[in-house]
XYZ file of C-alpha atoms in Angstrom:
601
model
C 8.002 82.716 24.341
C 8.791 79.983 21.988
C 8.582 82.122 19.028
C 11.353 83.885 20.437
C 13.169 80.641 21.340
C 13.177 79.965 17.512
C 14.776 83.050 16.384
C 17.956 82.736 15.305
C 20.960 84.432 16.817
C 21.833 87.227 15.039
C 17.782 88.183 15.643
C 17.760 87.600 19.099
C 21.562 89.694 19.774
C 19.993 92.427 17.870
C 16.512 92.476 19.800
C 18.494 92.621 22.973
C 20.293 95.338 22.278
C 17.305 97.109 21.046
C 15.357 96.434 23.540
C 17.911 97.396 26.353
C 18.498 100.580 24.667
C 14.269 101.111 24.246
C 13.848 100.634 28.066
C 17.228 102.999 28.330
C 15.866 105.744 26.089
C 12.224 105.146 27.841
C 13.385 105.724 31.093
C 15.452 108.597 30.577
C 12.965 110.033 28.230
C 10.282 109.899 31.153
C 12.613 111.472 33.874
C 13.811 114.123 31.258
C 10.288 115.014 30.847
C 9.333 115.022 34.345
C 11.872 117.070 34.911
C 11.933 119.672 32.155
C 7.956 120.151 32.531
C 8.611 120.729 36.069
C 11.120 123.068 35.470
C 8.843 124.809 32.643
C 6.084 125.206 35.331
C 8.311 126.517 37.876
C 10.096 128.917 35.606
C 6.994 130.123 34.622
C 5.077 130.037 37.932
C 8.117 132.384 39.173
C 8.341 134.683 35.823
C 3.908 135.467 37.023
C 4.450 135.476 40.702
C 7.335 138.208 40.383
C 4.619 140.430 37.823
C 2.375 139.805 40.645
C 4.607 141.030 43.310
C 5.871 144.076 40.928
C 1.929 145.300 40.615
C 1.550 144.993 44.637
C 4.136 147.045 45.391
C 2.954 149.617 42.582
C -0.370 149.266 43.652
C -0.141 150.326 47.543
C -0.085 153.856 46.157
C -3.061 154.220 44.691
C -5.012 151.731 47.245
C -3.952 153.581 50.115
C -4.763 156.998 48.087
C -8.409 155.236 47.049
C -6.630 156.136 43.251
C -8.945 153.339 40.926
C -7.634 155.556 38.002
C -3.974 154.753 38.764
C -4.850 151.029 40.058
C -6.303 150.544 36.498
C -3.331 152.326 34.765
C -0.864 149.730 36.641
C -2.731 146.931 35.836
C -2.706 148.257 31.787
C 1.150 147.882 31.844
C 0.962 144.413 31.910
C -0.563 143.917 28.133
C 2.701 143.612 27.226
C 2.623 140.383 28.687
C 0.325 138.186 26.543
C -0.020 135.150 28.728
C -1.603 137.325 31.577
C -5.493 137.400 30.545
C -7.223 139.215 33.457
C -5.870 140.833 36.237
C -8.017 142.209 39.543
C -6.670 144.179 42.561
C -9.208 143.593 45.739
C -9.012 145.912 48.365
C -8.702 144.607 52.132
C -12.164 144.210 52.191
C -12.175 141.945 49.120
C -14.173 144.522 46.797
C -13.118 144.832 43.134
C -10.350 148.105 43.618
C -9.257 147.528 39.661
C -9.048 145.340 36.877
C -7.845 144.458 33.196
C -9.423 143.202 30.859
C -12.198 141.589 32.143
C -13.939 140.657 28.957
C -11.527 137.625 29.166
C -12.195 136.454 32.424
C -15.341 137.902 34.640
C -15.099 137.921 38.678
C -17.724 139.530 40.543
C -16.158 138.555 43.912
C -12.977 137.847 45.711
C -11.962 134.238 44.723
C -12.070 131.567 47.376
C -8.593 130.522 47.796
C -6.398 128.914 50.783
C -4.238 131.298 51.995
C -1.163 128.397 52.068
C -1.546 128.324 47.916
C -0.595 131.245 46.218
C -0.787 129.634 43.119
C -3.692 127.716 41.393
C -3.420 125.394 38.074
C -7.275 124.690 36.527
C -7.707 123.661 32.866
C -4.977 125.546 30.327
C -5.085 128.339 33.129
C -2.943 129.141 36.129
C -4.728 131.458 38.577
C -2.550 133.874 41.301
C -3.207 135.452 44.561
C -0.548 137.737 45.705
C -1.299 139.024 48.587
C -0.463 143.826 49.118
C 1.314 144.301 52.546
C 3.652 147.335 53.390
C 4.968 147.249 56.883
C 3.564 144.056 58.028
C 0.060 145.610 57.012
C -2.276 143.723 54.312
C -3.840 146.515 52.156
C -5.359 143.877 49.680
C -4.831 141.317 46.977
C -3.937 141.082 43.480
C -5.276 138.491 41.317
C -3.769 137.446 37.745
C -5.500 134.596 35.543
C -2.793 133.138 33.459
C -3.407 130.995 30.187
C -1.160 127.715 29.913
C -1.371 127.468 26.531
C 2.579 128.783 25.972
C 3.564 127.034 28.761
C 1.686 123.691 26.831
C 2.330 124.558 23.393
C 6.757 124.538 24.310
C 6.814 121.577 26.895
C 4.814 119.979 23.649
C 7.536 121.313 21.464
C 10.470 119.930 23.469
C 8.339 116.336 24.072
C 8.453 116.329 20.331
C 12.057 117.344 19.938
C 13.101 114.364 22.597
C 11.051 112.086 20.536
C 12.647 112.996 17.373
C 16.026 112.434 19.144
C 14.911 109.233 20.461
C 14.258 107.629 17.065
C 17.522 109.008 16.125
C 19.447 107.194 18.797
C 17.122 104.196 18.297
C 18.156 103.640 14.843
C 22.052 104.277 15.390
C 20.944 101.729 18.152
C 19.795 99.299 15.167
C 22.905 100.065 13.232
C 25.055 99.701 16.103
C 23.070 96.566 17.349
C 23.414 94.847 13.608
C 26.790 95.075 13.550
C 27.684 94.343 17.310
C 25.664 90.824 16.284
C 27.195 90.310 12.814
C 30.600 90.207 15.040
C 28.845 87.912 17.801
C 27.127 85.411 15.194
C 29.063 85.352 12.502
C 31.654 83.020 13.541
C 28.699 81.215 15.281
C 27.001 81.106 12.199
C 30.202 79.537 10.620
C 30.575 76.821 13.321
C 26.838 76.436 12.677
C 27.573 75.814 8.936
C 30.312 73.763 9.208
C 28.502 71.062 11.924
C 26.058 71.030 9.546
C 28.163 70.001 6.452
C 29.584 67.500 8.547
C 26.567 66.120 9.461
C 24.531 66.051 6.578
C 27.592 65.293 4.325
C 29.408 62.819 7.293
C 32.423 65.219 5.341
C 35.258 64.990 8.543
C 37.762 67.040 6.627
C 35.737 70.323 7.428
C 37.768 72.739 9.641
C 36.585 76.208 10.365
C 39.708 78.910 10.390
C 40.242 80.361 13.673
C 40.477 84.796 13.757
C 40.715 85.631 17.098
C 41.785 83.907 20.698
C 38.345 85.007 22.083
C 35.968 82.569 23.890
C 34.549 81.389 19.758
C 38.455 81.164 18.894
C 39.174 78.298 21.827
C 35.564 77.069 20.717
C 36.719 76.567 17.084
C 39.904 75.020 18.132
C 36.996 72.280 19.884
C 34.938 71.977 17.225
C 38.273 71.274 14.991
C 40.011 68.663 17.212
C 36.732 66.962 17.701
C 36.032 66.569 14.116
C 40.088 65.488 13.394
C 39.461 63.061 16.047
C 36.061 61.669 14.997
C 37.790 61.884 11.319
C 40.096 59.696 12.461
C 37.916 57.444 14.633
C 35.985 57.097 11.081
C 38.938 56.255 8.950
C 39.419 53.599 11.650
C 36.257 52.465 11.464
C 35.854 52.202 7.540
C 39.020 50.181 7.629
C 37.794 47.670 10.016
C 34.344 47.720 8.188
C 36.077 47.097 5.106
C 38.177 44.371 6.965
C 34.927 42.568 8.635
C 33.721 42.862 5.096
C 36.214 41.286 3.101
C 36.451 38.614 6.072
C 32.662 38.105 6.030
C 32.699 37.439 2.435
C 35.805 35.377 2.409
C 34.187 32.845 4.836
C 30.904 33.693 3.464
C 32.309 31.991 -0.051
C 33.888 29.316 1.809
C 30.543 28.187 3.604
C 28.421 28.617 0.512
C 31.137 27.225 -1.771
C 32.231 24.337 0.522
C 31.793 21.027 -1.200
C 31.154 19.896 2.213
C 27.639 20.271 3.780
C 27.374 22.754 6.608
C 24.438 23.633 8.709
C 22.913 24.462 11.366
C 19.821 22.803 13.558
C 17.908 23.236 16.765
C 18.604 20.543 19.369
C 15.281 20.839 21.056
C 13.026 20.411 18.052
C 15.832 19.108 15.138
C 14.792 21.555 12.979
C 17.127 22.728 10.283
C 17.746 26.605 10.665
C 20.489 27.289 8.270
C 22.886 25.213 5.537
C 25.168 26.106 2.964
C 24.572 24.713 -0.609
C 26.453 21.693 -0.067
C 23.989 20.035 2.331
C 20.890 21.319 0.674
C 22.382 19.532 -2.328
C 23.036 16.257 -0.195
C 19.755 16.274 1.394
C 17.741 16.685 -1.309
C 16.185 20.076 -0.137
C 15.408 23.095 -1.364
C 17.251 26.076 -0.782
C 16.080 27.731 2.381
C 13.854 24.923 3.672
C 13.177 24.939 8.015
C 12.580 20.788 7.874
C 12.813 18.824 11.073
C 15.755 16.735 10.226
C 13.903 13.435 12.211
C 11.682 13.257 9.018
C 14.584 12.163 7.461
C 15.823 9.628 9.378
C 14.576 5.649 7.756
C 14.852 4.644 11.231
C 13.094 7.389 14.292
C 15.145 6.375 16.249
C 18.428 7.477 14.999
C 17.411 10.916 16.304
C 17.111 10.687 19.591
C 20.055 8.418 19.642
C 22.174 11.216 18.163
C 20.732 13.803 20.332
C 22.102 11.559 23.364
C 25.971 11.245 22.272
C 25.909 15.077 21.269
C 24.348 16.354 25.040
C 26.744 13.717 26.534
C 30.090 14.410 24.451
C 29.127 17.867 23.858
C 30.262 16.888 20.024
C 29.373 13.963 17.621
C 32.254 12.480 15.504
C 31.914 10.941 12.076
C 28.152 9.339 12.737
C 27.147 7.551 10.060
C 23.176 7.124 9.638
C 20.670 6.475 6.593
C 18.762 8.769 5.504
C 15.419 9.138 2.765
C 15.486 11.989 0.703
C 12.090 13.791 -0.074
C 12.894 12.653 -4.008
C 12.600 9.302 -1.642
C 16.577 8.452 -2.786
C 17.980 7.021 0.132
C 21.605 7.750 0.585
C 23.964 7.633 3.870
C 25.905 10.033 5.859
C 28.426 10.823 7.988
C 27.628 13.236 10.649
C 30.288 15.745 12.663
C 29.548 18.671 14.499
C 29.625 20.500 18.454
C 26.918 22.310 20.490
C 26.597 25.982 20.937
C 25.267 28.042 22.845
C 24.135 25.825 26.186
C 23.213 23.051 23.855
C 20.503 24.967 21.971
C 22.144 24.600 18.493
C 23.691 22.087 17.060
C 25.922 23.187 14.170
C 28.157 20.675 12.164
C 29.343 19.086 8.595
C 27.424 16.442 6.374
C 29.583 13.879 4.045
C 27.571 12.200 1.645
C 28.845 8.841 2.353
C 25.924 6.691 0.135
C 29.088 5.243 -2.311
C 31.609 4.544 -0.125
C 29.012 3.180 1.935
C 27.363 1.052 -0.896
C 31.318 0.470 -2.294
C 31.851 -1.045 1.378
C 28.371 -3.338 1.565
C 29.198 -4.139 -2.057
C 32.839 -5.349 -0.907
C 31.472 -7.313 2.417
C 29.058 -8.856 -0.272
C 31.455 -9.783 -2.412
C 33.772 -11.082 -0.245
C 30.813 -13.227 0.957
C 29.777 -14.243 -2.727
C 33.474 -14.708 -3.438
C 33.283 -17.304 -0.070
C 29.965 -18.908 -1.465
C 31.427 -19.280 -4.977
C 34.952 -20.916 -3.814
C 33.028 -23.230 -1.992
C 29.941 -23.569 -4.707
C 32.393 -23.321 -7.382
C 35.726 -25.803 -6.234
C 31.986 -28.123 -5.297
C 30.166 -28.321 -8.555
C 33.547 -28.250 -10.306
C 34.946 -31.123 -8.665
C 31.210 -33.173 -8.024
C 30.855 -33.793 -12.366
C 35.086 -34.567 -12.509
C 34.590 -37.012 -9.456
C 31.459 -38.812 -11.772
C 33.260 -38.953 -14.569
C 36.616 -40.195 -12.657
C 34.565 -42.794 -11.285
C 32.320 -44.034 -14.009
C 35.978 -44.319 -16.267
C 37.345 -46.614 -13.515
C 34.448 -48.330 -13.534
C 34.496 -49.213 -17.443
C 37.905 -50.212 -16.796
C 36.104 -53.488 -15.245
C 33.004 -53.393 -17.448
C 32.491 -55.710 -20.578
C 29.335 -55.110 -21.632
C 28.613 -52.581 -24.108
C 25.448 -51.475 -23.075
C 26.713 -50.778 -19.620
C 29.369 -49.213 -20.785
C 27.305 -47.114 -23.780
C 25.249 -46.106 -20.464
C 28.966 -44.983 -18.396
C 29.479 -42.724 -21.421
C 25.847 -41.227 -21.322
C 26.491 -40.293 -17.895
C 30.118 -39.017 -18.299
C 28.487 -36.901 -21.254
C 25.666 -36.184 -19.197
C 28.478 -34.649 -16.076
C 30.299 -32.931 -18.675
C 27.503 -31.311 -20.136
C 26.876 -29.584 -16.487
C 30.030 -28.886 -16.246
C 30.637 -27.089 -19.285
C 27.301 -24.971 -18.355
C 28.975 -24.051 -15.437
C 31.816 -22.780 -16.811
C 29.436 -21.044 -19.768
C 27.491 -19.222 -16.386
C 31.061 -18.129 -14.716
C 32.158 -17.019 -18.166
C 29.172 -15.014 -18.586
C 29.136 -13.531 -14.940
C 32.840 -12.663 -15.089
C 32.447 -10.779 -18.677
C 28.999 -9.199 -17.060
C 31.765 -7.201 -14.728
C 34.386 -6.627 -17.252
C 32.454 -5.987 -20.455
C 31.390 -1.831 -20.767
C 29.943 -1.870 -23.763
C 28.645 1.489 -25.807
C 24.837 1.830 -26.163
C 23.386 1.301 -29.192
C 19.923 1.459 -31.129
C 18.441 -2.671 -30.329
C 15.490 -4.497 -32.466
C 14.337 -6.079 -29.179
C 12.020 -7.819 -31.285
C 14.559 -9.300 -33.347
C 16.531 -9.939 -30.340
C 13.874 -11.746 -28.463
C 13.146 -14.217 -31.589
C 17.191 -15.069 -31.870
C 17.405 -16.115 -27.851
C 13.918 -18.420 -28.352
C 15.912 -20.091 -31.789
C 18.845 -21.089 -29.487
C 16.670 -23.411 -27.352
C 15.005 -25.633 -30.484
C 17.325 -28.057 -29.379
C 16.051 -28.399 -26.474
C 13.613 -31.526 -25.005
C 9.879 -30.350 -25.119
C 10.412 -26.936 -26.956
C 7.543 -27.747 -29.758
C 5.273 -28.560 -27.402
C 5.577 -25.034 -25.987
C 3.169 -22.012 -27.130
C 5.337 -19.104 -27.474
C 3.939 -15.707 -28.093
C 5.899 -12.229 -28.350
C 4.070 -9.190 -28.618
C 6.131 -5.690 -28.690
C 4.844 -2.356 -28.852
C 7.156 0.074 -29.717
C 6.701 4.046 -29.857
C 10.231 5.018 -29.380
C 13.820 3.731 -30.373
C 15.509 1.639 -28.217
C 18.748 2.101 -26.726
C 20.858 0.281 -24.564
C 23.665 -2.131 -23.774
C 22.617 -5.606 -26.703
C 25.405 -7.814 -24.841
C 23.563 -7.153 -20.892
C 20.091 -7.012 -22.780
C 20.824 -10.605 -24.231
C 22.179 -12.187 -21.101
C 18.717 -11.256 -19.466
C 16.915 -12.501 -22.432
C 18.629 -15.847 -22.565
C 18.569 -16.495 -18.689
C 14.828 -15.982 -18.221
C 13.601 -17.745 -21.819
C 16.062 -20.219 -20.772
C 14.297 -21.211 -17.484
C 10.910 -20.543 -18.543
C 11.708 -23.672 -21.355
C 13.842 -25.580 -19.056
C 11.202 -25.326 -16.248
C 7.851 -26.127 -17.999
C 5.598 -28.577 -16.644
C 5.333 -31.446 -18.817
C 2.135 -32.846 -16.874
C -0.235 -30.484 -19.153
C -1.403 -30.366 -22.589
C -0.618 -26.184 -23.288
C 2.414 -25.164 -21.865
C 3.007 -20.924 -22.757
C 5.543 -18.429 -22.634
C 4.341 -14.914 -23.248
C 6.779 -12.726 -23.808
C 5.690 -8.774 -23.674
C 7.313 -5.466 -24.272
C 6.578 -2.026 -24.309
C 8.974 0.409 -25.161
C 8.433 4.383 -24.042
C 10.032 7.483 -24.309
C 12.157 6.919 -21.100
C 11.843 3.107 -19.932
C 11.805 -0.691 -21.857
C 9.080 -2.820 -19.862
C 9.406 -6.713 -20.823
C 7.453 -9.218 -18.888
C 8.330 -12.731 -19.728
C 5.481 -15.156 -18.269
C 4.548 -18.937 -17.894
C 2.992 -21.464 -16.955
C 5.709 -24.071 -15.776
C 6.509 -25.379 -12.230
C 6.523 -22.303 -10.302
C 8.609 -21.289 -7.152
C 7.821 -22.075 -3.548
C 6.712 -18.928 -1.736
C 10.209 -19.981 0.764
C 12.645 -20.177 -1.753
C 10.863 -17.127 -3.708
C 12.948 -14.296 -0.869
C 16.627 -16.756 -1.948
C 16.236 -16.461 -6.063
C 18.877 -14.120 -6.426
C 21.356 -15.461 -4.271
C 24.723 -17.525 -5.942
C 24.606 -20.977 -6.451
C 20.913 -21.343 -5.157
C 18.141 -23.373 -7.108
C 15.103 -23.045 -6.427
C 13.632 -26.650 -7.051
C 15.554 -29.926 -6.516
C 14.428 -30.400 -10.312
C 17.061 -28.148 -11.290
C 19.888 -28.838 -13.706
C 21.606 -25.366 -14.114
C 24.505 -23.920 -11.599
C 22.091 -21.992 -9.487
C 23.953 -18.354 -11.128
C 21.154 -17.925 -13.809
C 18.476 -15.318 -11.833
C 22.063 -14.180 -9.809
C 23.535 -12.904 -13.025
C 20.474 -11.463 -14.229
C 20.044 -9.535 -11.268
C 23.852 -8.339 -11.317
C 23.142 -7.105 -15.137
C 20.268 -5.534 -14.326
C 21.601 -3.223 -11.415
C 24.435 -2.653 -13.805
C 21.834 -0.949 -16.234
C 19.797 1.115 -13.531
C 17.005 -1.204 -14.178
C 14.425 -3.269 -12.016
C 13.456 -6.875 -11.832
C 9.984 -8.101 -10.193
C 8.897 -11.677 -9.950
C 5.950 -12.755 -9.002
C 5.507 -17.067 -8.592
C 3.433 -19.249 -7.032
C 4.416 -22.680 -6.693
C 2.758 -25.403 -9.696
C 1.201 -22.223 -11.389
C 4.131 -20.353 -12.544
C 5.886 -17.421 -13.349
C 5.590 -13.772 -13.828
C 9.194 -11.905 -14.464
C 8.619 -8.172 -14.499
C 11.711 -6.332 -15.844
C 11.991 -2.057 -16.484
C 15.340 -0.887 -18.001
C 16.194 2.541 -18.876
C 15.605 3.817 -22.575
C 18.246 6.170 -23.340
C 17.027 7.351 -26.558
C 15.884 10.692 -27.895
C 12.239 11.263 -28.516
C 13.102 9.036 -32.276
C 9.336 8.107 -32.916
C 9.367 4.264 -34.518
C 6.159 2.828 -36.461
C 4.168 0.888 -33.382
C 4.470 -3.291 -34.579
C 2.594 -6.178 -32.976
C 3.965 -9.671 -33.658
C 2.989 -13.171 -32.531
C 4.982 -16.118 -33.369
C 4.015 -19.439 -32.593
């Protein structure tokens, strides 16, 4: 059954028909048969019962005369009739009377027979009892034995012939049957075609041309308005597609584009499901990284803090929180953003903030320092002009010369610290206004010229000096910022020396590498206190009460320093001395210099 199922149309139109004109022809052919061999047997049953009842009524003659002779010659006439083997006549006491041709077909007594059946059919033979009666009176019985075999040999003939005529009228069946499906399937076959082109082609423009107004010509007029509407349902569709497309993409470049930072975290769990460029860029990630954004955060608490404001506000607006970098570069920013989706995500922008931020400490520093040095300044201005106004109205009085030789040692004496604070504000305000090009530095050379300026100074012989520089690379940075270090910390290395011991040192060290200028300048003088160690870099402070200078040496060398990337370390205890540790960034090539160890003394 589900072979047939599988056949295609046209095979299963033309089996129908076939089949319903089989069973047709089957049928008829059966009842024709029936039929015509019952009419064959009847014809001929009647054609051997009349020969029968034409030799009774010749043979009551010679019965009734006891005239064998004649009975024979009666029974002789019928050789003309082939089919008729043997024929007896029995008298009324069912003796043999006559007979013919007996070497066919031997009886040697009167046949049982039922006297209802005149007629007999065995094998090939038909056997018949006729019974002699004149008058009402039964003088005997004549007996024929009659072969089949013509009978056989035309209902055979005529089987044969309806056979023959059967195949006929099968195959104009077939013929008819082919072309009654060709008209049936054919324009199936084309609708079949066509659904299929669209299909496996998703070609809407097929339409199949209608013939006829039958049943298949209202079906093609279906098939044709569905595809013209699912054409135009398509051409819709494509030009939304295309629309959502070129709207996807537009926004797509505007999130991955935006100089602003955009992404996307997880409320529950802060971790960071999606960002554009911008804020992988800001936060120092790679692209596509799933970190929890808490691991960012300096302070833990910041967090949950920000979690808070968001579930209560529903938004956060321009947060501003500081934040380590996995490079470990700290930076701020300013957060914005809204909830989604029941306050499962969390989706917002990131400013980096870290130089407006640092531009805005800087400014509320400066505007501190700028308090400190109006005060510190307008104080240690006015504190040597005040001396010296009062030690001139004192020699005003004053006769003796020594006195007054010891009023102009102090006046010097206050307008010597004067002057070197004017020479530290000089060199602090050209420190922000000098911007100097880089250049190629002997730091070597440099280092002896600062130690020559301070032979002047009280003590300085008594001072072991040593300078040891290793250099593999060139050197290149800013001379004037590199100088104003020097000069500060040689300067209160010599200044600060303790004068209670017999070997006072300064050892002053540098290594120069591809990428970074190490100098260490370290002593043995009269230390710093572990409290005022925190307060060296702060304006106007001094460190020991010992202290001549205006308190804006270390301040200035820390200013020049952050102005050239660099670091300062130092390390003091207080009687033992001083380590300054300072690493500045080399911006030379890789310009390989002979290595050189000196030592002066």
């Amino acid at each position: 059954m589900k072979t047939i199922r599988n056949l295609s149309i046209s095979t299963k139109l033309t089996l129908i028909i076939l089949l319903v004109t089989f069973f047709a022809l089957l049928s008829g052919l059966i009842l024709y048969m029936i039929s015509a061999v019952n009419q064959q047997k009847n014809d001929f049953t009647n054609s051997m019962v009349v020969n029968a009842n034409l030799i009774g009524e010749y043979s009551i003659g010679p019965i009734m005369f006891d005239d064998k002779r004649g009975g024979t010659d009666i029974l002789n006439k019928l050789k003309g009739i082939p089919e008729i083997q043997t024929a007896y006549i029995f008298d009324s006491t069912g003796n043999i009377f006559s007979s013919y041709n007996t070497d066919k077909v031997k009886v040697n007594g009167f046949p049982a027979f039922s006297k209802d059946e005149s007629v007999a059919f065995g094998s090939s033979v038909m056997e018949i009892y006729e019974p002699i009666t004149l008058a009402g009176e039964y003088y005997g019985t004549i007996y024929l034995n009659v072969s089949t075999n013509v009978l056989e040999s035309k209902i055979k003939e005529q089987f044969l012939l309806l056979v023959g005529v059967s195949a006929g009228i099968l195959l104009l069946s077939w013929v008819f049957a082919h072309r009654i499906q060709v008209l049936i399937s054919k324009p199936l076959l084309r609708l079949t075609d066509a659904a299929k082109r669209v299909s496996a082609d998703n070609d809407y423009s097929v339409r199949v041309n209608k013939k006829n107004n039958d049943e298949i010509g209202i079906l093609y007029d279906q098939f044709n308005e569905m595809v013209k509407q699912i054409e135009s349902r398509q051409a819709q569709q494509k030009a939304n597609e295309a629309a959502i497309k070129k709207s996807v993409e537009k926004y797509r470049n505007l999130y991955e584009n935006s100089q602003v930072g955009i992404y996307r975290t997880d409320v529950e769990t802060g971790r960071l499901l999606e960002a554009n460029d911008a804020a992988y860029r800001i936060l120092g990630l790679k692209h596509g990284s799933k970190i929890e954004m808490s691991k960012l955060y300096i302070n833990s608490n910041e967090r949950s803090k920000i979690k808070s404001i968001a579930l209560e506000n529903g938004y956060i607006d321009n947060y501003e929180v500081k934040l380590k970098r996995p490079d470990n570069k700290v930076i701020w920013v300013s957060i914005s953003g809204k909830l989604f989706d029941n306050n499962q995500y969390f989706e917002g922008v990131i400013h980096d903030i870290t130089e407006s931020k640092e531009n805005f400490i800087n400014l509320k520093k400066a505007n501190f320092e700028l308090d400190s040095f109006v005060y510190h300044a307008s104080h240690d201005l006015r504190s040597p002009l005040l001396s010296i106004l009062g030690l001139v109205n004192l020699s005003k009085y004053e006769t003796d010369p020594e006195k007054l030789h010891e009023f102009m040692a102090m006046i010097k004496k206050s307008i010597q610290k004067l002057d070197a604070l004017i020479a530290d504000l000089l060199v602090l305000s050209r420190d922000n206004r000098i911007d100097d090009a880089i250049q190629t530095i002997d730091v070597e050379k440099q280092v002896k010229e600062c130690i020559s300026n301070y032979d002047f100074l009280k003590g300085f012989s008594k001072i072991d000096i040593t300078v040891n520089v290793e250099a593999d690379y060139t050197f290149v940075s800013d001379l004037t910022r590199l100088t104003i270090i020097l000069n500060n910390l040689l300067s209160n290395a010599i200044k600060y020396h303790r004068k209670d011991i017999a070997n006072p040192f300064i050892n002053v060290s540098v290594v120069i590498k591809e990428r970074t200028c190490e100098i260490i300048v370290e002593d043995n003088g009269e230390g710093i206190s572990k409290d005022d160690l925190p307060k060296i870099f702060d304006m106007f402070y001094r460190a020991t009460q010992n202290s001549e200078g205006s308190g804006l040496g270390l301040y200035i060398v820390k200013n020049v320093i952050d102005k050239l990337d660099g670091s300062i370390k130092i390390e003091s205890k207080e009687g033992e001395g001083t380590r300054s540790i300072i690493i500045l960034p080399n911006h030379a090539s890789s310009h390989k210099l002979i290595p050189s160890k000196t030592t002066i003394n």
